[in-house]
mmCIF file of C-alpha atoms in Angstrom:
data_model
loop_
_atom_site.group_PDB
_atom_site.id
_atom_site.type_symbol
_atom_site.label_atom_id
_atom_site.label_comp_id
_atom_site.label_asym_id
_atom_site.label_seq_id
_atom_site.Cartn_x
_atom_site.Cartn_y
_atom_site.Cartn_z
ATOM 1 C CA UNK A 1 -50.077 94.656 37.169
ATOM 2 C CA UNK A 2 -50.568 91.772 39.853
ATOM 3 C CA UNK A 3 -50.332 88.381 38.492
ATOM 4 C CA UNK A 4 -49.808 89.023 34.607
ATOM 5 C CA UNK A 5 -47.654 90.274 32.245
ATOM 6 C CA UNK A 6 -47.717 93.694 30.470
ATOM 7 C CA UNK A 7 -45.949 93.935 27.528
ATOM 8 C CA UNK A 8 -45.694 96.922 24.716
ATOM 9 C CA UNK A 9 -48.820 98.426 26.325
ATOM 10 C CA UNK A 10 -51.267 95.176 26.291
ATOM 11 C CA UNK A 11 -51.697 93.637 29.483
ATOM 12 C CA UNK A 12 -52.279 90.079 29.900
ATOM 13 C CA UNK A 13 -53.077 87.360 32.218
ATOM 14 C CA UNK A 14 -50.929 84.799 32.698
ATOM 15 C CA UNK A 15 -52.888 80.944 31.653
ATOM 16 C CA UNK A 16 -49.258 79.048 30.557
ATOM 17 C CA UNK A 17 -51.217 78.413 27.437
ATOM 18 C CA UNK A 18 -48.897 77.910 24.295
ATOM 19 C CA UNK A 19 -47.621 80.483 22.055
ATOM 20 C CA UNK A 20 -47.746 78.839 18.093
ATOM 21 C CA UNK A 21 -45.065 81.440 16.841
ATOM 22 C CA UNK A 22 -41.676 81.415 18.086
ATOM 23 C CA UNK A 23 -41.472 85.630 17.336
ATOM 24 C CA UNK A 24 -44.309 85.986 19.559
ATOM 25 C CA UNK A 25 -43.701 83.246 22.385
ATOM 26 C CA UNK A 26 -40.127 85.095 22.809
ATOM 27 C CA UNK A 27 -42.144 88.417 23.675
ATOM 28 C CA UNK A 28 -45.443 86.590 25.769
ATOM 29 C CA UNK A 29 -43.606 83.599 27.444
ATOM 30 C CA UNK A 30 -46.357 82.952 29.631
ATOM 31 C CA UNK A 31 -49.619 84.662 27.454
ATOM 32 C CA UNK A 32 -53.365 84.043 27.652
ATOM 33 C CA UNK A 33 -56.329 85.618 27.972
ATOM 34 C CA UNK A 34 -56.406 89.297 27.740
ATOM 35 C CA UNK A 35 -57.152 91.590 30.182
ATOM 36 C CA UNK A 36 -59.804 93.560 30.577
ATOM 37 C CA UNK A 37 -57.703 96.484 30.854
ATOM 38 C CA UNK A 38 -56.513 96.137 27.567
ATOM 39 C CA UNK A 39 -53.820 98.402 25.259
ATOM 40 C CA UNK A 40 -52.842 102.017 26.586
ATOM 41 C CA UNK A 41 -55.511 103.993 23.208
ATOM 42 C CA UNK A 42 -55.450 107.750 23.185
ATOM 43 C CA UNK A 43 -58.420 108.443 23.466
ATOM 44 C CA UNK A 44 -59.765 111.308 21.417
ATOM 45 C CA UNK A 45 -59.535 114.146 24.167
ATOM 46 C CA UNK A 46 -56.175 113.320 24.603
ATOM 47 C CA UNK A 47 -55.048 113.682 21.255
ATOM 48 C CA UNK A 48 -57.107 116.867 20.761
ATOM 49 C CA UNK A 49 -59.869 116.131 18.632
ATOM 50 C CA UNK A 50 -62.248 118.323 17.192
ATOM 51 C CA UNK A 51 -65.801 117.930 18.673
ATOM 52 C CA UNK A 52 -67.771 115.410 15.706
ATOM 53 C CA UNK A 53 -70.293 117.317 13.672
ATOM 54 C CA UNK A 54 -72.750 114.850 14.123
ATOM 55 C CA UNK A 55 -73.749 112.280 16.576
ATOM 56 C CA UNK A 56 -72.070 108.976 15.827
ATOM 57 C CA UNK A 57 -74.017 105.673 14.801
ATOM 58 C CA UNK A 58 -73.328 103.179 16.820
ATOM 59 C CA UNK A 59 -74.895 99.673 15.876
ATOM 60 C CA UNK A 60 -76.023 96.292 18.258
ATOM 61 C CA UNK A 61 -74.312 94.260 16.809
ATOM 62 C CA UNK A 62 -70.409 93.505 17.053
ATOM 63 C CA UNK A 63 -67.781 93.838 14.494
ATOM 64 C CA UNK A 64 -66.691 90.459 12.405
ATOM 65 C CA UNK A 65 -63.214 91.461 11.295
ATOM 66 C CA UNK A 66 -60.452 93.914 11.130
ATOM 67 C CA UNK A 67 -59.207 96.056 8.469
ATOM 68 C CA UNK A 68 -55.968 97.133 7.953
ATOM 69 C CA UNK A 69 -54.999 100.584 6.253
ATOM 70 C CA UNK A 70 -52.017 103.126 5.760
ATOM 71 C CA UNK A 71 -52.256 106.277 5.512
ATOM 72 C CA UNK A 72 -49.548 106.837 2.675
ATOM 73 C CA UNK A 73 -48.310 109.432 4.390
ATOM 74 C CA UNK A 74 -44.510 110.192 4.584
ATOM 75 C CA UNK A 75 -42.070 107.587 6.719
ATOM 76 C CA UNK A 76 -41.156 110.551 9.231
ATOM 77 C CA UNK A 77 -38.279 110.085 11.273
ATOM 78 C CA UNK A 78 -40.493 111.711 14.442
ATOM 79 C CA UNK A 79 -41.748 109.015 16.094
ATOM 80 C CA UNK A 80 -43.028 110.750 19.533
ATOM 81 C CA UNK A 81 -46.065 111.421 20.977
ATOM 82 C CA UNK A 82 -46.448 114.938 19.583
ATOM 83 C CA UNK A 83 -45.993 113.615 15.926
ATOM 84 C CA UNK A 84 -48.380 111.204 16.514
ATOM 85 C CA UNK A 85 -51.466 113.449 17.835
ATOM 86 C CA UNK A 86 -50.118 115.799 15.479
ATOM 87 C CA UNK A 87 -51.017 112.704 12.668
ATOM 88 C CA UNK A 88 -54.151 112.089 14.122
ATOM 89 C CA UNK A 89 -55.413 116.088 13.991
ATOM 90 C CA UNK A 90 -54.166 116.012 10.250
ATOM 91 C CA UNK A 91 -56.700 113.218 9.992
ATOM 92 C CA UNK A 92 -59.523 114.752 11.208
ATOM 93 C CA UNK A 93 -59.451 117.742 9.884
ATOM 94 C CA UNK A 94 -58.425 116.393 6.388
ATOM 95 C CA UNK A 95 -61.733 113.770 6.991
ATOM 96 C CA UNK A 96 -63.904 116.685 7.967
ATOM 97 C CA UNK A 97 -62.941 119.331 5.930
ATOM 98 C CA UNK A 98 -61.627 117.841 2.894
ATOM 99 C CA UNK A 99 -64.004 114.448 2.615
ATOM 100 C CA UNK A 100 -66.869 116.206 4.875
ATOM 101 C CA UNK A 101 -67.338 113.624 6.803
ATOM 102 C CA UNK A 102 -68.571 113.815 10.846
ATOM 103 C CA UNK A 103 -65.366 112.743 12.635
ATOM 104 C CA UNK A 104 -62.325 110.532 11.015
ATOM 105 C CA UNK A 105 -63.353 107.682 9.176
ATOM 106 C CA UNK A 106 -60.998 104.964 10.685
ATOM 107 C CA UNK A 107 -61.946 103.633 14.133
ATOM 108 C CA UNK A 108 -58.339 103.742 15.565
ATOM 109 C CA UNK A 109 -55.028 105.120 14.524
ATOM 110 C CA UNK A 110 -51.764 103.729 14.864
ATOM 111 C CA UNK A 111 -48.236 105.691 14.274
ATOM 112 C CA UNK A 112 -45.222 105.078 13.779
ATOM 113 C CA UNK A 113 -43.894 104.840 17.239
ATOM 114 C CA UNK A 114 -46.195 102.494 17.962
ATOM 115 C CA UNK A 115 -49.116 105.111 20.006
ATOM 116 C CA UNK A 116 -52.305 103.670 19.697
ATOM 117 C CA UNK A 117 -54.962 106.762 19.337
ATOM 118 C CA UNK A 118 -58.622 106.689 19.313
ATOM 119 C CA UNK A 119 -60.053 107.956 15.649
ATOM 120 C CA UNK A 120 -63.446 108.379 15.380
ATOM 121 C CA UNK A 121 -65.431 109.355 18.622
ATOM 122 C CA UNK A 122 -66.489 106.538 21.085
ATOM 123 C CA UNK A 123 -64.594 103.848 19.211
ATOM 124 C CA UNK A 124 -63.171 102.649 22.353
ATOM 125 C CA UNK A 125 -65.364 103.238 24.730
ATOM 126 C CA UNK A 126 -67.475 100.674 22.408
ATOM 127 C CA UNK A 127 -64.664 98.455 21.876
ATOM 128 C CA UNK A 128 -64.364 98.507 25.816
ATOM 129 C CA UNK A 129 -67.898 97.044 26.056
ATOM 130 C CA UNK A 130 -67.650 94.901 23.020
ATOM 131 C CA UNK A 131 -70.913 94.315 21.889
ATOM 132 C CA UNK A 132 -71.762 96.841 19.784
ATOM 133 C CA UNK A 133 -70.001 99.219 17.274
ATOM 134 C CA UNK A 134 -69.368 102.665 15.541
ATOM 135 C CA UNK A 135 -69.982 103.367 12.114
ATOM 136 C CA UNK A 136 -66.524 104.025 10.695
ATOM 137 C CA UNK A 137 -65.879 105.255 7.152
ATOM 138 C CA UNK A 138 -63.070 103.783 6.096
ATOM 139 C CA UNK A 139 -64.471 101.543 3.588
ATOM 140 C CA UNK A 140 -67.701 101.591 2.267
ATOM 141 C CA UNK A 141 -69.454 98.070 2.729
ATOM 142 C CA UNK A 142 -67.468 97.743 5.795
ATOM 143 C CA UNK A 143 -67.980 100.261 8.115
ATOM 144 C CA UNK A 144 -69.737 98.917 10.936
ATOM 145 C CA UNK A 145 -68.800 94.479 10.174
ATOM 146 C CA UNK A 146 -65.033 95.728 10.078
ATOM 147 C CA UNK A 147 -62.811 97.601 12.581
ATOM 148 C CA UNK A 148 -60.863 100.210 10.615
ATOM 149 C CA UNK A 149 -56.976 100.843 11.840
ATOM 150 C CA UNK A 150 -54.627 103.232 9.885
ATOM 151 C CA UNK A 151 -51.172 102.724 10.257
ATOM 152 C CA UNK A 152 -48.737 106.147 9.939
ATOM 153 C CA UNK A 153 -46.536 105.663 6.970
ATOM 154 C CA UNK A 154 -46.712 104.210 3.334
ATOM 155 C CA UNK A 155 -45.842 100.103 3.330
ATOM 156 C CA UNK A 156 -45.465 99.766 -0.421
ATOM 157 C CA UNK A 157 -41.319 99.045 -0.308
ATOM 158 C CA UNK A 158 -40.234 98.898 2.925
ATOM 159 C CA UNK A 159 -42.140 96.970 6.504
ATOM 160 C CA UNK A 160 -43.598 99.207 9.231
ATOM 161 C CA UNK A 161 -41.252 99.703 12.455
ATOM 162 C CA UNK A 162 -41.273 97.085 14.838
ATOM 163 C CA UNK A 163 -42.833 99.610 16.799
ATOM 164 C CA UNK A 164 -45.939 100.329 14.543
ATOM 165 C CA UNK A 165 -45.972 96.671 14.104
ATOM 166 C CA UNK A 166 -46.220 95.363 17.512
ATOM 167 C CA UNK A 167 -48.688 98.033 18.352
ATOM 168 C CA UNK A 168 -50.475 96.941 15.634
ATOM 169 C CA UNK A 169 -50.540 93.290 17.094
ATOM 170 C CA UNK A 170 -51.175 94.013 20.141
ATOM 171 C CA UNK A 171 -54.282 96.136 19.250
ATOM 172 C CA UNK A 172 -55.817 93.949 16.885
ATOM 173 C CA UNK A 173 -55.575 90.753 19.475
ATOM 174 C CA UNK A 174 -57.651 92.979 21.976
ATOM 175 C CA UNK A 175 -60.297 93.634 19.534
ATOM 176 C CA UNK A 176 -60.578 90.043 18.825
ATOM 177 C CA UNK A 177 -61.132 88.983 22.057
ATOM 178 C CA UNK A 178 -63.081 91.482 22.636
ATOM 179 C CA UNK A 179 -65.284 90.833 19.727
ATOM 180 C CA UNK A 180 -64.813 87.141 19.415
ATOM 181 C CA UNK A 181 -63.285 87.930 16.100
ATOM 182 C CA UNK A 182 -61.097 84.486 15.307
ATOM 183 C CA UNK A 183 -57.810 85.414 14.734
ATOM 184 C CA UNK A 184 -57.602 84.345 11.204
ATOM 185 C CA UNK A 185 -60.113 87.645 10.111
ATOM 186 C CA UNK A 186 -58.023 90.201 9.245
ATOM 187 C CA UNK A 187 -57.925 92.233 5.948
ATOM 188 C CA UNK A 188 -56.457 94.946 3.883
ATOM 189 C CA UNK A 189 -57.956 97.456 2.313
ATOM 190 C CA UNK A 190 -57.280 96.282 -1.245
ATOM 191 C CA UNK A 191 -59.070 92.853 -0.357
ATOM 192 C CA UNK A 192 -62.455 95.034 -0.880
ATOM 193 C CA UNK A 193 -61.385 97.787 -2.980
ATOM 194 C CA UNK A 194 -59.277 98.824 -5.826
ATOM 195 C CA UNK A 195 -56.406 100.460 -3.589
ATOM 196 C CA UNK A 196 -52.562 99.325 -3.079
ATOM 197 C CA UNK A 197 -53.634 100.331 0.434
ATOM 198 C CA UNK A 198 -51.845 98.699 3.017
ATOM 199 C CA UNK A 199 -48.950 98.584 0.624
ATOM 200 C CA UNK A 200 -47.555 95.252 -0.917
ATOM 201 C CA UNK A 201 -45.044 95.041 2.550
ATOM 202 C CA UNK A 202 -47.880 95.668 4.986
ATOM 203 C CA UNK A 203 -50.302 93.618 3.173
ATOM 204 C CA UNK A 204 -47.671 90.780 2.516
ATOM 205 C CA UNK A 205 -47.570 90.378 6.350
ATOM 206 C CA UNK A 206 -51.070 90.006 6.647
ATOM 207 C CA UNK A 207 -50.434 85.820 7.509
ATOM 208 C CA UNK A 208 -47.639 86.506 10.169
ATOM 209 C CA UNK A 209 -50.467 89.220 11.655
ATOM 210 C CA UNK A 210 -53.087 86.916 11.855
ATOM 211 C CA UNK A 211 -50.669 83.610 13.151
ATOM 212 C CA UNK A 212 -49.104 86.645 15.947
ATOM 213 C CA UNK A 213 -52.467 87.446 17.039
ATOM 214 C CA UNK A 214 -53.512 83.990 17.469
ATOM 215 C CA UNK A 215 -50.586 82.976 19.049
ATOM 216 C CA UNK A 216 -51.243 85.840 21.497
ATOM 217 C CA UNK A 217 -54.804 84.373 21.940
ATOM 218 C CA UNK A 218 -53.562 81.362 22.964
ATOM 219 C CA UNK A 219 -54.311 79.523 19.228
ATOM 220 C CA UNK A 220 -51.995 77.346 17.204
ATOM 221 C CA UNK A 221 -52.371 78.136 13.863
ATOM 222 C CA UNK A 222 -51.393 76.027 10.904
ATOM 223 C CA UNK A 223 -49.417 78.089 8.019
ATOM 224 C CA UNK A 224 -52.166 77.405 5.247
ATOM 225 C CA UNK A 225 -54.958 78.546 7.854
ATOM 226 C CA UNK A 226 -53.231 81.891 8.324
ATOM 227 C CA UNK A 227 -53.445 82.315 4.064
ATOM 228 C CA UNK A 228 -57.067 83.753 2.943
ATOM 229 C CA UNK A 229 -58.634 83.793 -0.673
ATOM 230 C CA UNK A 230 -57.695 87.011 -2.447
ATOM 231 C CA UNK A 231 -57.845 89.040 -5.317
ATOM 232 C CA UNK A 232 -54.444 89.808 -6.872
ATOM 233 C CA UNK A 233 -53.845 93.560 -7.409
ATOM 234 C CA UNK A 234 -52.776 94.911 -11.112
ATOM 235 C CA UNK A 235 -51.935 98.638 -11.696
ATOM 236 C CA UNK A 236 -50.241 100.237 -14.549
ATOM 237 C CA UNK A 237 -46.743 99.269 -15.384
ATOM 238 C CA UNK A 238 -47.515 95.456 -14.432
ATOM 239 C CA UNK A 239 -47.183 92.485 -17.213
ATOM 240 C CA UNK A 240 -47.238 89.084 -17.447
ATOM 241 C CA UNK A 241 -50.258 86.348 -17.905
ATOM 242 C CA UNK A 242 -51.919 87.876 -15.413
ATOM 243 C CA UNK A 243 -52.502 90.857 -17.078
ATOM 244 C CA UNK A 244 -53.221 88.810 -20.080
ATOM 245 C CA UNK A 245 -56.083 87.337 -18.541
ATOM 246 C CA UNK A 246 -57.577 90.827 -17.663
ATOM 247 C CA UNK A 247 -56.991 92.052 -21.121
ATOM 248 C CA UNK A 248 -59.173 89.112 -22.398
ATOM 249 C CA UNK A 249 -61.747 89.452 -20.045
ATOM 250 C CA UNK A 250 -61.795 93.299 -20.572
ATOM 251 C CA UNK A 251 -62.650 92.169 -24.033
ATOM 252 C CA UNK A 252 -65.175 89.786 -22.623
ATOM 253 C CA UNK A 253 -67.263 92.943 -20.691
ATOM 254 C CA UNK A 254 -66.841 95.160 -24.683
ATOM 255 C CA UNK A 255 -63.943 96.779 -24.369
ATOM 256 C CA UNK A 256 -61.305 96.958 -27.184
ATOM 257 C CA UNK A 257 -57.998 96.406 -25.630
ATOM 258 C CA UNK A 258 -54.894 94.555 -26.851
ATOM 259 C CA UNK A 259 -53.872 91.320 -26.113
ATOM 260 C CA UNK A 260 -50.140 91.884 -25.351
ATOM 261 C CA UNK A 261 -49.958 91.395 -21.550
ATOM 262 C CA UNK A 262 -48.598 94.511 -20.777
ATOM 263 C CA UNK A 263 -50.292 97.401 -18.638
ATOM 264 C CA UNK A 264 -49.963 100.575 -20.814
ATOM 265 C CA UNK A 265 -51.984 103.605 -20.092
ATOM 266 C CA UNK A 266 -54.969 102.423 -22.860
ATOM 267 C CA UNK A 267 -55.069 99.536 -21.000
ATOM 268 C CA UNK A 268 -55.454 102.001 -17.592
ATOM 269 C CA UNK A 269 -58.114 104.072 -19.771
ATOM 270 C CA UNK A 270 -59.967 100.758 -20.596
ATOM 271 C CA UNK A 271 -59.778 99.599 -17.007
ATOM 272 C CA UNK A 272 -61.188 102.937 -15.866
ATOM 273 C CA UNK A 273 -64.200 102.750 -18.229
ATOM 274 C CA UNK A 274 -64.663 99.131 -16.993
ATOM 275 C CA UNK A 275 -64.943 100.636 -13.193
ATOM 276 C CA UNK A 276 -67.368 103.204 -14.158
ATOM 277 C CA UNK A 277 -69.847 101.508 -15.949
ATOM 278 C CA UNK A 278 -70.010 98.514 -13.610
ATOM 279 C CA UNK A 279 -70.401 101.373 -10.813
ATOM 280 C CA UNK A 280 -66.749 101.024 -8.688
ATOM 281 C CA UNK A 281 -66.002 103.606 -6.358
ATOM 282 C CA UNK A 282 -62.841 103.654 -6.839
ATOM 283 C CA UNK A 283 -62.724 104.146 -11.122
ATOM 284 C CA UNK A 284 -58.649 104.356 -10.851
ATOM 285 C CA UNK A 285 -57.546 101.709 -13.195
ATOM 286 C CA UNK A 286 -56.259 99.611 -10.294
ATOM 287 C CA UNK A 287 -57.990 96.588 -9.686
ATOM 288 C CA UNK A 288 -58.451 95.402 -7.196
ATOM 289 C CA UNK A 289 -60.769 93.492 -4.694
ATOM 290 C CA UNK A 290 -64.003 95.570 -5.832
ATOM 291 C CA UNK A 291 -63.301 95.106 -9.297
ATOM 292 C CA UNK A 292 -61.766 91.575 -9.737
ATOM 293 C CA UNK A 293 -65.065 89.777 -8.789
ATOM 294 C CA UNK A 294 -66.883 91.726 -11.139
ATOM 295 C CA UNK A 295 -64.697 91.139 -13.889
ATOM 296 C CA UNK A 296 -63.728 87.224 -13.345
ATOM 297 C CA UNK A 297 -67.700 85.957 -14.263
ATOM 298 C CA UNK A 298 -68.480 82.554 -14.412
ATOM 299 C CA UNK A 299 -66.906 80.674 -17.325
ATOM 300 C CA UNK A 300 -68.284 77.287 -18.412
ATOM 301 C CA UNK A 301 -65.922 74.818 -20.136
ATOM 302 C CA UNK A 302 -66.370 75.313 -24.059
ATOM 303 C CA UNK A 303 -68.220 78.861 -24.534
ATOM 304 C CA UNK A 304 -65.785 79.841 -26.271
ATOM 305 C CA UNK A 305 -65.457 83.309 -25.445
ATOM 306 C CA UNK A 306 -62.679 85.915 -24.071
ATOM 307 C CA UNK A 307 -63.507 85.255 -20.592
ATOM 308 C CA UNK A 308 -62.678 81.366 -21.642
ATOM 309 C CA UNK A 309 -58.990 82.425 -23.179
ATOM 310 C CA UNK A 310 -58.477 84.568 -20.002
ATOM 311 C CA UNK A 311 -58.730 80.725 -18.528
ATOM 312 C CA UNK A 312 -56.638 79.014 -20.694
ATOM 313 C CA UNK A 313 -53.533 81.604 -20.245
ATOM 314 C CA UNK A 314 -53.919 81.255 -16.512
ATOM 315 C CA UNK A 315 -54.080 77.403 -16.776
ATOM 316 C CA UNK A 316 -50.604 77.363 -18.588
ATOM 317 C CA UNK A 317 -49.086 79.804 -16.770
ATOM 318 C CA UNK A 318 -49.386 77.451 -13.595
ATOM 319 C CA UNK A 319 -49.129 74.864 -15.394
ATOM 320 C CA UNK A 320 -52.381 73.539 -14.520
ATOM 321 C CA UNK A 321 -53.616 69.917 -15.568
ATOM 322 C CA UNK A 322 -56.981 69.677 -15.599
ATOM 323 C CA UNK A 323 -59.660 72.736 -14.944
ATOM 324 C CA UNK A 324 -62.772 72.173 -13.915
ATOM 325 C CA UNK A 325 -65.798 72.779 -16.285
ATOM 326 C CA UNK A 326 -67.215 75.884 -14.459
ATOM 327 C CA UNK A 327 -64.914 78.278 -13.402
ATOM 328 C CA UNK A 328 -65.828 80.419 -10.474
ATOM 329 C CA UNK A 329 -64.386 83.095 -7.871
ATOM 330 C CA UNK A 330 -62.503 80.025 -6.052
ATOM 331 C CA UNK A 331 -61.303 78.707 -9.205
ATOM 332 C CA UNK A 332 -60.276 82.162 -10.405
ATOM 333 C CA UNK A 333 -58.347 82.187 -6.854
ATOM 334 C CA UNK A 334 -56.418 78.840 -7.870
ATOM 335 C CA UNK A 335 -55.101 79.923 -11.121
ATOM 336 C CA UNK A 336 -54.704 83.453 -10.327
ATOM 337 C CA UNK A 337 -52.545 81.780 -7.312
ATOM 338 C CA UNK A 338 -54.054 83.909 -4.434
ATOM 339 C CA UNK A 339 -56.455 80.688 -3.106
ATOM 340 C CA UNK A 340 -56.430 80.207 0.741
ATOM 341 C CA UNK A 341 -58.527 79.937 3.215
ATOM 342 C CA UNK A 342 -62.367 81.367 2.705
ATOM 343 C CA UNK A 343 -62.156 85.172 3.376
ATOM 344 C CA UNK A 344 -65.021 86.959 4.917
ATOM 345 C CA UNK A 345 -67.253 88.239 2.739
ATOM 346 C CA UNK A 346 -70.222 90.050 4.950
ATOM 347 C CA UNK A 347 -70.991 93.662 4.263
ATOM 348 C CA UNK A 348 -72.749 96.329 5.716
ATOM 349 C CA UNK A 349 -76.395 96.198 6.802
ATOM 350 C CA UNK A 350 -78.720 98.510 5.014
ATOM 351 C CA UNK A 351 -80.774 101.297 6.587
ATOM 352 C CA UNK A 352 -80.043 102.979 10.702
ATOM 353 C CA UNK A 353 -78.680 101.847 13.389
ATOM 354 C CA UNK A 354 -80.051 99.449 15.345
#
C-alpha cells in the first residue's frame, strides 16, 4: 500500500507514534492509526458457508469488548487454507445442526495458521462500518456488548502459534479502533462463565494481548493497567486454600461438603448442585466467572459464619494483615489474588434489536 506499512495482513498508516512493547515495536517500527482497509477476513462466501436459517440481528449500538475463545479442538499439524475453511464448515454445521442455532455463534474465527475467517453472517461487513453489531452466540450475556473470536486449537498446556497469535493481534486491534474499544477490554471466556475456555496458556496471555494491541494503537500501557479483576478458576483435581475457601462457602449456600481443601468428585457433585439451584448455565462443577460471584456474597467482619472462615483461610494464605470489615467482589479479588484493574462488567440488553 502507498505510504504505510502492511504487516501479517493488517495494514497500517504510518504516524511515527511509539510502540510501548518492544515484541511489537520490532514488528510495527513505524505504527499508528489503522487503516481503513483493515485485516485480509474470509468472509463467509469464501469459506463456504451455509446460507443462515434466519435473518441475523444486528443491533445500533457498538460492541464494548472482545472475547476470546478456543475451540478445543485438536492442535493439527495442517495449517493451510483448506484446513482452515475446512474448521470453519465444522463450525457451522456443528452450531446449526448440533446446538440449532441460525449461523455459528462466534463473530470471527481464527486458525491455526493465522487465516482470519468471517463466522457468523455480516460480522464484517458490520465491523467494516463500526457502529453497530451482530448478535453472536458465543456467550450468553455477551452476545451483542462483546465480539466473539475462536481460536483453532486447545491452549490449556501449550501457547497458540505465533501465527494464530499474531492474527489474533492484529484482528482484535482493528476491532478496537474500529469500535473505540480501549485496548485494555479484552476477555476470556471463563471471565463470564464456568469454562477453562481459552485454556490456562491462552488466557494467561490475556495482559501481553491487551499491552500488543495497545502498543499497535499507538498507547503506552503500564504493566498493572494491562492486569483486570478476575475470578480464579477451580475444577476437579485442584487443592489448596483456595479450594478451602469454596468448600466453606459451599457450606455457607447448605451444602454438606468437607473441609479438607481438596477437589474430589463429592466436592464436583456439591459444586454441580450449587450451579443448578442458583440457575448457572453451565452446571459442570467448574467454577468459574458465572459462578464465583454468586458464591463469594458479602461477608461482614464478625458474622460468624462459613462464608466468614472462607475469609480467614484466604487472609492467611496471603498472609494478609488487616481485612477490611465488609468483604466484597474486589476484596474477594485481593485475597483470592486475581485483583487488577476493573473488568467490564456490561451485559446484554433485553428484548430486539434496535
Amino acid at each position: 500500500m502507498v505510504g504505510g506499512l502492511a504487516v501479517g495482513g493488517l495494514s497500517l498508516v504510518s504516524t511515527g507514534t511509539a510502540v510501548a512493547d518492544p515484541a511489537v515495536r520490532s514488528a510495527f517500527p513505524d505504527s499508528g492509526t489503522l487503516a481503513e482497509a483493515g485485516p485480509d477476513i474470509v468472509p463467509c462466501p469464501g469459506w463456504g458457508a451455509r446460507p443462515n436459517k434466519q435473518i441475523v440481528p444486528v443491533w445500533n449500538q457498538r460492541p464494548v469488548k472482545v472475547l476470546v475463545h478456543h475451540t478445543a479442538s485438536p492442535n493439527q499439524a495442517d495449517t493451510g487454507r483448506g484446513a482452515a475453511d475446512a474448521l470453519a464448515r465444522s463450525i457451522q454445521n456443528y452450531h446449526m445442526d448440533a446446538r440449532g442455532w441460525l449461523d455459528t455463534g462466534q463473530h470471527f474465527t481464527i486458525s491455526r495458521g493465522g487465516f482470519v475467517l468471517e463466522g457468523r453472517h455480516r460480522s464484517l461487513e458490520v465491523l467494516r462500518g463500526g457502529r453497530q453489531q451482530v448478535e453472536g452466540a458465543h456467550c450468553s450475556g455477551q452476545n451483542v456488548v462483546a465480539v466473539g473470536i475462536e481460536n483453532e486449537g486447545i491452549y490449556v498446556d501449550v501457547d497458540p502459534p505465533p501465527a494464530l497469535w499474531n492474527s489474533l493481534r492484529d484482528t482484535c486491534a482493528y476491532i478496537c479502533a474500529q469500535y473505540g474499544i480501549a485496548p485494555t477490554e479484552m476477555y476470556g471466556h471463563r471471565d463470564f462463565k464456568n469454562t477453562a475456555c481459552p485454556g490456562d496458556r491462552l488466557y494467561g496471555m490475556l495482559p501481553r494481548l491487551r499491552g500488543e494491541v495497545a502498543g499497535i494503537l499507538g498507547r503506552r500501557l503500564e504493566a498493572e493497567a494491562t492486569v483486570k479483576a478476575s475470578w480464579p478458576l477451580v475444577r476437579p483435581g485442584d487443592s489448596g486454600a483456595t479450594v478451602l475457601a469454596v468448600q466453606h462457602l459451599l457450606r455457607d449456600a447448605g451444602h454438606d461438603v468437607p473441609v479438607d481443601g481438596a477437589y474430589s468428585p463429592a466436592m464436583t457433585t456439591a459444586v454441580r448442585r450449587f450451579q443448578a439451584e442458583t440457575k448457572a448455565e453451565d452446571a459442570n462443577g467448574i467454577i468459574g466467572g458465572e459462578s464465583w460471584p454468586v458464591l463469594a456474597r458479602t461477608v461482614r467482619r464478625g458474622e460468624r459464619s462459613e462464608a466468614e472462615k472462607a475469609v480467614n483461610v484466604l487472609a492467611e494464605e496471603r498472609q494478609v494483615e488487616s481485612v477490611p470489615d465488609v468483604v466484597e467482589h474486589p476484596e474477594w479479588q485481593e485475597l483470592l489474588g486475581t485483583s487488577g484493574e476493573p473488568a467490564d462488567s456490561s451485559a446484554d440488553p433485553v428484548g430486539p434489536p434496535r
